[in-house]
Amino acid sequence: MLDGKRILLIVGGGIAAFKTLELIRLIRKSGGAVTPVLTRAAKEFVTPLSASALAADKVYTDLFDLTDEAEMGHIELSRSADLVVVAPATADLLAKMAGGHADDLASTLLMATDTPVLIAPAMNVRMWLHPANQRNLTTLENDGIFRIGPDEGDMACGEYGPGRMAEPEAILDSIASALGNGPLSGKHVVVTSGPTHEPIDPVRYIANRSSGAQGTAIAKALAGLGAKVTFVTGPAEVAPPSGVSVIPVETADQMLNAVKAALPADAAVFAAAVADWRVTRAAKGKIKKGKSGAPPKLNLDENPDILATVARMRKNRPELVVGFAAETDNVLANATAKRKRKRCDWIVANDVSPETGIMGGDENAVTLIDAKGAESWPRASKVEVARRLAARIADALK
Ligand code: C5P
């Protein structure tokens, strides 16, 4: 999986550093070479000797080590790898990366490198959720840094929540994806996301409350597994992910045209909340309040059903077509019927009644319906739901 690839592994000072020793073993078992760099704090958790023994390579720890500088300068070290991996990426390391600090070997290497960087964050849940950490993450994501995790679960500090470092096997998969060797490498997936805006006149439109969060998370997760993603998005609140090809659209008609133009694809995921109707003829100028005081009458036409159109294609139909069903009642029955009617392969059904807080919220509780039956997933963050769906798509396209 990593034949001949060279990984520069920066180990931060957190309790999860012990898992990094297993990661070193896995990288080598997959045919990769790994050079560990330990921060001063990391040495409190794992010894340079264990890292060096497992890596079968020299371990670097000091910026001002004269022998190291004579043998291999820190600039050269930072560029000698195919990928730089930071695991565990502590809150402090992320802050240094986001702020561009270079006051020790690890941060200097991260500033000097011109190779892609993958981070595996690990920290206490409060630290993870702290606005400063979230700001740093956004900065790093905008810089195009790859990320895996953190996972949600019991933490070494006794608390529960997001902050556990991803398991070494999952980090290994992410390394492969970042190097273009992931389970979806070579696959093309089209994802629709967000609402559509259907104009009434030049200033007014029909829309819905979709934020685009779920579709964005799906596109990100698919790209994280190595897929080439075409992301066709309506005017969403959530910013589109980095590392995907973004096609912004406004209306359902434009979305359909953009999807058709993006084919062929191996899979298509229709997460957009497309408006069902559009105004038959949008006014060219702003509609004025009538003198009579009577409100204008809007004639509506049905929009094209993008999912059903693509699922029914004879030519160019993606191997896997996935739709969503946002329902407020009889979720399972309605979604099962929808899957058959629209002829898609899978439907991801969710209850969007206002009391669930799902529409526009951070979490989702979905049921995956295919030809064989239905499988309910526990309520989780939209990011987690996206990861799980992306992994299922990777399995299906194998
Ligand atoms: O609105 P509805 O419940 O029918 O949406 C189900 C699925 O169909 C969703 O995946 C949605 O993205 C897709 N859809 C579409 N074009 C439409 C309406 C819905 O692609 N005009």
Short mmCIF file of C-alpha atoms and ligand atoms in Angstrom, two decimals:
data_model
loop_
_atom_site.label_atom_id
_atom_site.label_comp_id
_atom_site.label_asym_id
_atom_site.label_seq_id
_atom_site.Cartn_x
_atom_site.Cartn_y
_atom_site.Cartn_z
CA MET A 1 0.00 0.00 0.00
CA LEU A 2 2.86 2.43 0.74
CA ASP A 3 5.58 0.76 -1.30
CA GLY A 4 8.68 2.93 -1.35
CA LYS A 5 6.91 5.94 0.19
CA ARG A 6 8.75 8.00 2.78
CA ILE A 7 6.86 9.39 5.76
CA LEU A 8 8.22 12.06 8.07
CA LEU A 9 6.31 11.40 11.29
CA ILE A 10 6.11 14.26 13.78
CA VAL A 11 5.06 12.98 17.18
CA GLY A 12 3.44 15.54 19.51
CA GLY A 13 3.38 15.38 23.28
CA GLY A 14 0.10 13.73 24.22
CA ILE A 15 -0.92 10.44 25.76
CA ALA A 16 -1.98 9.20 22.28
CA ALA A 17 1.73 9.19 21.35
CA PHE A 18 1.81 5.54 22.47
CA LYS A 19 -0.47 4.67 19.52
CA THR A 20 2.04 6.28 17.19
CA LEU A 21 4.48 3.43 17.87
CA GLU A 22 1.91 1.06 16.37
CA LEU A 23 1.51 3.46 13.44
CA ILE A 24 5.25 3.28 12.78
CA ARG A 25 4.98 -0.52 12.70
CA LEU A 26 2.00 -0.41 10.31
CA ILE A 27 3.69 2.04 7.92
CA ARG A 28 6.73 -0.21 7.68
CA LYS A 29 4.58 -3.33 7.28
CA SER A 30 2.86 -1.60 4.33
CA GLY A 31 6.19 -1.07 2.61
CA GLY A 32 6.76 2.55 3.67
CA ALA A 33 9.79 4.09 5.34
CA VAL A 34 9.31 6.32 8.36
CA THR A 35 11.54 8.92 9.98
CA PRO A 36 10.27 9.97 13.42
CA VAL A 37 10.63 13.46 14.86
CA LEU A 38 9.75 13.80 18.54
CA THR A 39 8.86 17.10 20.18
CA ARG A 40 10.30 17.78 23.63
CA ALA A 41 6.91 16.94 25.16
CA ALA A 42 6.59 13.75 23.08
CA LYS A 43 9.75 12.41 24.74
CA GLU A 44 7.80 12.44 28.03
CA PHE A 45 5.37 9.90 26.55
CA VAL A 46 7.47 7.69 24.25
CA THR A 47 11.20 7.24 24.20
CA PRO A 48 13.33 8.08 21.13
CA LEU A 49 14.77 4.59 21.50
CA SER A 50 11.42 2.81 20.98
CA ALA A 51 10.54 5.08 18.02
CA SER A 52 13.95 4.51 16.47
CA ALA A 53 13.87 0.74 17.00
CA LEU A 54 10.44 0.40 15.38
CA ALA A 55 11.28 2.77 12.53
CA ALA A 56 14.73 1.26 12.02
CA ASP A 57 15.86 4.83 11.42
CA LYS A 58 17.39 7.74 13.26
CA VAL A 59 15.02 9.78 15.42
CA TYR A 60 15.27 13.57 15.31
CA THR A 61 14.41 15.68 18.33
CA ASP A 62 16.51 18.83 18.41
CA LEU A 63 16.63 21.88 16.16
CA PHE A 64 20.15 22.82 17.21
CA ASP A 65 21.78 19.39 17.09
CA LEU A 66 25.14 20.00 15.38
CA THR A 67 25.63 16.40 14.27
CA ASP A 68 22.18 16.26 12.70
CA GLU A 69 22.67 19.58 10.95
CA ALA A 70 25.99 18.36 9.53
CA GLU A 71 24.47 15.08 8.29
CA MET A 72 21.10 16.40 7.13
CA GLY A 73 19.93 19.99 7.61
CA HIS A 74 16.41 20.53 8.88
CA ILE A 75 15.32 22.02 5.55
CA GLU A 76 16.41 18.89 3.71
CA LEU A 77 14.76 16.70 6.34
CA SER A 78 11.47 18.54 5.84
CA ARG A 79 11.55 17.93 2.08
CA SER A 80 12.89 14.39 2.02
CA ALA A 81 9.50 12.79 2.58
CA ASP A 82 6.49 12.10 0.34
CA LEU A 83 4.18 13.04 3.21
CA VAL A 84 4.55 14.69 6.60
CA VAL A 85 2.26 13.13 9.23
CA VAL A 86 1.62 14.80 12.60
CA ALA A 87 0.33 12.25 15.14
CA PRO A 88 -0.77 13.04 17.74
CA ALA A 89 -1.36 16.61 16.59
CA THR A 90 -1.79 18.36 19.95
CA ALA A 91 -3.64 21.66 20.45
CA ASP A 92 -0.25 23.34 20.85
CA LEU A 93 1.17 21.91 17.63
CA LEU A 94 -1.97 22.89 15.70
CA ALA A 95 -1.74 26.43 17.10
CA LYS A 96 1.92 26.63 16.07
CA MET A 97 1.10 25.35 12.58
CA ALA A 98 -1.81 27.75 12.15
CA GLY A 99 0.28 30.67 13.42
CA GLY A 100 3.37 29.77 11.42
CA HIS A 101 5.68 29.41 14.43
CA ALA A 102 9.12 27.86 14.02
CA ASP A 103 10.65 27.66 17.50
CA ASP A 104 11.57 23.97 17.68
CA LEU A 105 12.43 21.21 15.22
CA ALA A 106 8.84 19.97 14.66
CA SER A 107 7.35 23.43 13.96
CA THR A 108 10.34 24.47 11.85
CA LEU A 109 10.00 21.35 9.70
CA LEU A 110 6.29 22.05 9.26
CA MET A 111 7.04 25.61 8.15
CA ALA A 112 9.85 24.58 5.81
CA THR A 113 8.19 21.63 4.12
CA ASP A 114 6.75 21.72 0.61
CA THR A 115 5.23 18.23 0.85
CA PRO A 116 1.58 17.53 1.80
CA VAL A 117 0.81 17.33 5.52
CA LEU A 118 -1.67 15.03 7.28
CA ILE A 119 -2.67 15.71 10.88
CA ALA A 120 -4.22 13.25 13.37
CA PRO A 121 -5.43 15.53 16.19
CA ALA A 122 -5.72 14.26 19.78
CA MET A 123 -6.58 16.29 22.85
CA ASN A 124 -9.05 16.72 25.67
CA VAL A 125 -12.60 17.29 24.46
CA ARG A 126 -12.79 20.85 25.91
CA MET A 127 -9.53 21.74 24.19
CA TRP A 128 -10.84 20.28 20.94
CA LEU A 129 -14.05 22.29 21.14
CA HIS A 130 -12.34 25.49 22.27
CA PRO A 131 -12.99 28.30 19.77
CA ALA A 132 -9.25 28.97 19.47
CA ASN A 133 -8.61 25.36 18.43
CA GLN A 134 -11.56 25.39 16.02
CA ARG A 135 -10.25 28.62 14.48
CA ASN A 136 -6.83 27.04 14.03
CA LEU A 137 -8.40 24.03 12.36
CA THR A 138 -10.29 26.20 9.88
CA THR A 139 -7.04 27.98 9.04
CA LEU A 140 -5.25 24.65 8.51
CA GLU A 141 -8.10 23.27 6.41
CA ASN A 142 -8.00 26.37 4.24
CA ASP A 143 -4.25 25.81 3.88
CA GLY A 144 -5.10 22.41 2.34
CA ILE A 145 -3.86 20.26 5.19
CA PHE A 146 -5.29 16.71 5.30
CA ARG A 147 -6.91 15.60 8.54
CA ILE A 148 -8.00 12.30 10.04
CA GLY A 149 -10.14 12.30 13.20
CA PRO A 150 -10.31 12.87 16.05
CA ASP A 151 -12.71 10.11 17.05
CA GLU A 152 -15.40 10.43 19.66
CA GLY A 153 -15.20 8.23 22.76
CA ASP A 154 -13.78 7.71 26.24
CA MET A 155 -10.62 9.69 26.79
CA ALA A 156 -7.54 9.02 28.90
CA CYS A 157 -8.46 12.05 31.04
CA GLY A 158 -11.76 10.39 32.02
CA GLU A 159 -14.01 12.59 29.87
CA TYR A 160 -16.08 11.58 26.86
CA GLY A 161 -16.38 13.27 23.50
CA PRO A 162 -14.44 14.15 20.36
CA GLY A 163 -10.68 14.27 20.91
CA ARG A 164 -9.39 10.69 20.74
CA MET A 165 -6.72 10.20 18.11
CA ALA A 166 -7.90 8.09 15.15
CA GLU A 167 -6.81 4.46 15.36
CA PRO A 168 -3.47 3.67 13.68
CA GLU A 169 -5.19 1.55 10.99
CA ALA A 170 -7.42 4.51 10.04
CA ILE A 171 -4.40 6.84 9.97
CA LEU A 172 -2.66 4.37 7.67
CA ASP A 173 -5.67 4.49 5.27
CA SER A 174 -5.52 8.28 5.32
CA ILE A 175 -1.81 8.24 4.59
CA ALA A 176 -2.50 6.02 1.58
CA SER A 177 -5.29 8.37 0.40
CA ALA A 178 -3.16 11.48 0.84
CA LEU A 179 -0.54 9.75 -1.31
CA GLY A 180 -3.15 8.94 -3.97
CA ASN A 181 -3.46 5.33 -2.95
CA GLY A 182 -6.71 5.37 -0.95
CA PRO A 183 -9.68 3.00 -1.29
CA LEU A 184 -11.39 5.51 -3.63
CA SER A 185 -8.28 6.61 -5.55
CA GLY A 186 -9.02 6.66 -9.26
CA LYS A 187 -12.79 6.88 -8.61
CA HIS A 188 -14.89 9.88 -9.54
CA VAL A 189 -17.87 10.79 -7.34
CA VAL A 190 -20.38 13.56 -7.97
CA VAL A 191 -21.98 15.09 -4.86
CA THR A 192 -24.87 17.58 -4.87
CA SER A 193 -25.33 19.71 -1.79
CA GLY A 194 -27.11 22.71 -0.28
CA PRO A 195 -30.43 24.29 -1.17
CA THR A 196 -31.39 25.70 -4.55
CA HIS A 197 -32.66 29.24 -5.05
CA GLU A 198 -35.52 29.61 -7.53
CA PRO A 199 -35.94 33.25 -8.57
CA ILE A 200 -39.28 35.05 -8.26
CA ASP A 201 -37.81 38.31 -9.56
CA PRO A 202 -34.24 39.71 -9.53
CA VAL A 203 -34.25 40.16 -5.72
CA ARG A 204 -36.57 37.44 -4.37
CA TYR A 205 -36.36 33.69 -4.49
CA ILE A 206 -37.86 30.43 -3.17
CA ALA A 207 -35.43 28.49 -0.96
CA ASN A 208 -35.27 26.08 1.98
CA ARG A 209 -33.35 25.73 5.24
CA SER A 210 -30.62 23.34 4.04
CA SER A 211 -27.19 24.51 5.28
CA GLY A 212 -25.18 22.18 3.05
CA ALA A 213 -23.44 20.71 6.11
CA GLN A 214 -24.17 17.05 5.34
CA GLY A 215 -23.28 17.27 1.65
CA THR A 216 -20.07 19.15 2.44
CA ALA A 217 -19.06 16.54 5.01
CA ILE A 218 -19.74 13.75 2.49
CA ALA A 219 -17.63 15.42 -0.20
CA LYS A 220 -14.82 15.89 2.32
CA ALA A 221 -14.98 12.28 3.51
CA LEU A 222 -14.97 10.92 -0.05
CA ALA A 223 -11.98 13.09 -0.96
CA GLY A 224 -10.31 11.86 2.23
CA LEU A 225 -10.51 8.33 0.87
CA GLY A 226 -8.83 9.44 -2.32
CA ALA A 227 -11.84 10.05 -4.59
CA LYS A 228 -11.90 12.77 -7.22
CA VAL A 229 -15.01 14.67 -6.13
CA THR A 230 -17.13 17.03 -8.23
CA PHE A 231 -19.12 19.05 -5.72
CA VAL A 232 -22.19 20.70 -7.26
CA THR A 233 -23.52 23.07 -4.64
CA GLY A 234 -26.41 25.47 -4.33
CA PRO A 235 -25.96 28.66 -2.25
CA ALA A 236 -25.07 26.93 1.04
CA GLU A 237 -24.19 28.43 4.43
CA VAL A 238 -21.28 26.03 4.98
CA ALA A 239 -18.15 26.73 2.93
CA PRO A 240 -17.27 24.07 0.32
CA PRO A 241 -14.45 21.71 1.29
CA SER A 242 -10.92 22.06 0.00
CA GLY A 243 -9.51 19.42 -2.31
CA VAL A 244 -12.67 18.98 -4.41
CA SER A 245 -13.79 20.50 -7.67
CA VAL A 246 -16.55 22.99 -6.74
CA ILE A 247 -19.31 23.86 -9.23
CA PRO A 248 -21.53 26.58 -7.70
CA VAL A 249 -25.13 26.76 -9.00
CA GLU A 250 -28.31 28.58 -7.99
CA THR A 251 -31.30 26.76 -9.46
CA ALA A 252 -32.40 23.13 -9.87
CA ASP A 253 -32.07 23.44 -13.65
CA GLN A 254 -28.48 24.62 -13.34
CA MET A 255 -27.77 21.83 -10.85
CA LEU A 256 -29.08 19.19 -13.26
CA ASN A 257 -26.97 20.59 -16.11
CA ALA A 258 -23.87 20.71 -13.91
CA VAL A 259 -24.39 17.10 -12.79
CA LYS A 260 -24.88 15.89 -16.38
CA ALA A 261 -21.75 17.76 -17.45
CA ALA A 262 -19.77 16.11 -14.61
CA LEU A 263 -20.61 12.56 -15.75
CA PRO A 264 -19.31 9.91 -16.19
CA ALA A 265 -18.77 9.09 -12.53
CA ASP A 266 -18.43 5.89 -10.54
CA ALA A 267 -20.91 7.09 -7.93
CA ALA A 268 -23.24 10.02 -7.34
CA VAL A 269 -24.55 11.21 -3.99
CA PHE A 270 -27.53 13.55 -4.12
CA ALA A 271 -27.51 15.34 -0.79
CA ALA A 272 -28.92 18.62 -2.10
CA ALA A 273 -32.30 19.83 -0.88
CA VAL A 274 -33.54 20.76 -4.33
CA ALA A 275 -36.59 23.05 -4.46
CA ASP A 276 -39.52 21.06 -5.79
CA TRP A 277 -41.01 24.01 -7.64
CA ARG A 278 -39.86 27.04 -9.53
CA VAL A 279 -41.76 30.13 -10.56
CA THR A 280 -43.04 29.57 -14.12
CA ARG A 281 -41.73 32.87 -15.38
CA ALA A 282 -39.52 34.88 -13.05
CA ALA A 283 -40.18 38.63 -13.42
CA LYS A 284 -37.42 40.56 -15.18
CA GLY A 285 -37.83 43.58 -12.84
CA LYS A 286 -38.63 43.74 -9.14
CA ILE A 287 -42.34 43.05 -8.63
CA LYS A 288 -43.98 46.12 -7.11
CA LYS A 289 -46.74 46.09 -4.53
CA GLY A 290 -49.98 46.41 -6.52
CA LYS A 291 -52.06 49.58 -6.22
CA SER A 292 -55.05 47.40 -5.40
CA GLY A 293 -53.06 45.97 -2.48
CA ALA A 294 -53.59 42.42 -3.79
CA PRO A 295 -50.43 40.23 -3.49
CA PRO A 296 -49.05 38.84 -6.77
CA LYS A 297 -50.04 35.32 -7.79
CA LEU A 298 -47.09 33.00 -8.40
CA ASN A 299 -47.50 30.21 -10.94
CA LEU A 300 -45.26 27.27 -10.13
CA ASP A 301 -43.79 24.52 -12.32
CA GLU A 302 -42.24 21.34 -11.03
CA ASN A 303 -38.43 21.26 -11.08
CA PRO A 304 -36.58 18.35 -12.74
CA ASP A 305 -35.80 15.54 -10.29
CA ILE A 306 -32.01 15.32 -10.59
CA LEU A 307 -31.67 12.08 -8.65
CA ALA A 308 -34.41 10.29 -10.62
CA THR A 309 -33.06 11.61 -13.93
CA VAL A 310 -29.55 10.30 -13.26
CA ALA A 311 -30.75 7.01 -11.72
CA ARG A 312 -32.82 6.30 -14.84
CA MET A 313 -30.09 7.11 -17.36
CA ARG A 314 -29.30 4.32 -19.82
CA LYS A 315 -25.96 5.78 -20.78
CA ASN A 316 -23.56 7.16 -18.23
CA ARG A 317 -25.52 6.02 -15.15
CA PRO A 318 -23.02 5.87 -12.25
CA GLU A 319 -22.55 2.38 -10.84
CA LEU A 320 -23.85 3.59 -7.46
CA VAL A 321 -26.57 6.23 -7.15
CA VAL A 322 -27.34 7.43 -3.61
CA GLY A 323 -30.27 9.66 -2.70
CA PHE A 324 -31.40 11.28 0.52
CA ALA A 325 -34.91 11.33 1.91
CA ALA A 326 -35.66 14.11 4.36
CA GLU A 327 -39.02 13.18 5.86
CA THR A 328 -41.14 14.43 8.73
CA ASP A 329 -43.40 11.37 9.12
CA ASN A 330 -43.40 7.65 8.24
CA VAL A 331 -39.71 8.04 7.49
CA LEU A 332 -38.93 4.41 6.73
CA ALA A 333 -42.02 3.67 4.60
CA ASN A 334 -41.73 6.89 2.63
CA ALA A 335 -38.01 6.52 2.06
CA THR A 336 -38.32 2.87 1.00
CA ALA A 337 -40.99 3.82 -1.53
CA LYS A 338 -38.81 6.75 -2.69
CA ARG A 339 -35.86 4.46 -3.39
CA LYS A 340 -38.00 2.30 -5.67
CA ARG A 341 -39.74 5.21 -7.36
CA LYS A 342 -36.54 7.08 -8.12
CA ARG A 343 -34.64 3.87 -9.03
CA CYS A 344 -31.58 4.79 -6.99
CA ASP A 345 -29.45 2.13 -5.31
CA TRP A 346 -29.40 3.54 -1.79
CA ILE A 347 -31.47 6.05 0.11
CA VAL A 348 -30.15 7.73 3.22
CA ALA A 349 -33.29 8.56 5.18
CA ASN A 350 -33.56 11.08 7.98
CA ASP A 351 -36.27 12.67 10.09
CA VAL A 352 -36.18 16.44 9.67
CA SER A 353 -39.09 17.29 11.98
CA PRO A 354 -38.15 20.58 13.72
CA GLU A 355 -37.84 18.86 17.13
CA THR A 356 -34.96 16.67 15.85
CA GLY A 357 -32.82 19.78 15.18
CA ILE A 358 -31.28 17.95 12.21
CA MET A 359 -32.08 20.44 9.42
CA GLY A 360 -29.40 23.12 9.83
CA GLY A 361 -27.92 21.34 12.90
CA ASP A 362 -24.59 19.54 13.46
CA GLU A 363 -25.93 16.03 13.97
CA ASN A 364 -27.83 13.50 11.95
CA ALA A 365 -29.58 10.20 12.61
CA VAL A 366 -29.97 8.24 9.39
CA THR A 367 -31.22 4.93 8.08
CA LEU A 368 -29.47 3.48 5.06
CA ILE A 369 -31.93 1.71 2.77
CA ASP A 370 -30.84 -0.54 -0.08
CA ALA A 371 -32.50 -3.33 -2.08
CA LYS A 372 -31.90 -5.78 0.78
CA GLY A 373 -33.38 -3.74 3.64
CA ALA A 374 -32.78 -0.94 6.12
CA GLU A 375 -29.99 -0.26 8.60
CA SER A 376 -30.36 2.46 11.24
CA TRP A 377 -27.19 4.25 12.35
CA PRO A 378 -26.89 5.84 15.78
CA ARG A 379 -27.27 9.62 15.95
CA ALA A 380 -23.85 11.15 15.33
CA SER A 381 -22.22 14.28 13.97
CA LYS A 382 -22.81 14.90 10.27
CA VAL A 383 -19.05 14.45 9.82
CA GLU A 384 -19.22 10.98 11.37
CA VAL A 385 -22.27 10.02 9.27
CA ALA A 386 -20.36 11.21 6.21
CA ARG A 387 -17.30 9.12 7.11
CA ARG A 388 -19.42 6.04 7.54
CA LEU A 389 -21.22 6.61 4.25
CA ALA A 390 -17.95 7.23 2.40
CA ALA A 391 -16.51 3.98 3.79
CA ARG A 392 -19.64 2.11 2.59
CA ILE A 393 -19.33 3.69 -0.85
CA ALA A 394 -15.66 2.61 -0.98
CA ASP A 395 -16.71 -0.96 -0.12
CA ALA A 396 -19.43 -0.96 -2.76
CA LEU A 397 -17.10 0.30 -5.52
CA LYS A 398 -14.31 -2.17 -4.76
O1 C5P B 1 -37.23 16.09 -2.25
P1 C5P B 1 -37.13 14.58 -2.19
O2 C5P B 1 -37.52 14.02 -0.86
O3 C5P B 1 -37.82 13.91 -3.33
O4 C5P B 1 -35.55 14.30 -2.31
C1 C5P B 1 -35.06 13.00 -2.32
C2 C5P B 1 -33.75 12.94 -3.03
O5 C5P B 1 -33.92 13.39 -4.37
C3 C5P B 1 -32.62 13.74 -2.45
O6 C5P B 1 -31.45 12.95 -2.60
C4 C5P B 1 -32.54 14.96 -3.33
O7 C5P B 1 -31.23 15.46 -3.43
C5 C5P B 1 -33.01 14.42 -4.67
N1 C5P B 1 -33.76 15.40 -5.47
C6 C5P B 1 -33.22 15.80 -6.66
N2 C5P B 1 -33.93 16.66 -7.46
C7 C5P B 1 -35.12 17.14 -7.07
C8 C5P B 1 -35.68 16.73 -5.85
C9 C5P B 1 -34.96 15.87 -5.06
O8 C5P B 1 -32.11 15.38 -7.01
N3 C5P B 1 -35.78 17.97 -7.85
#
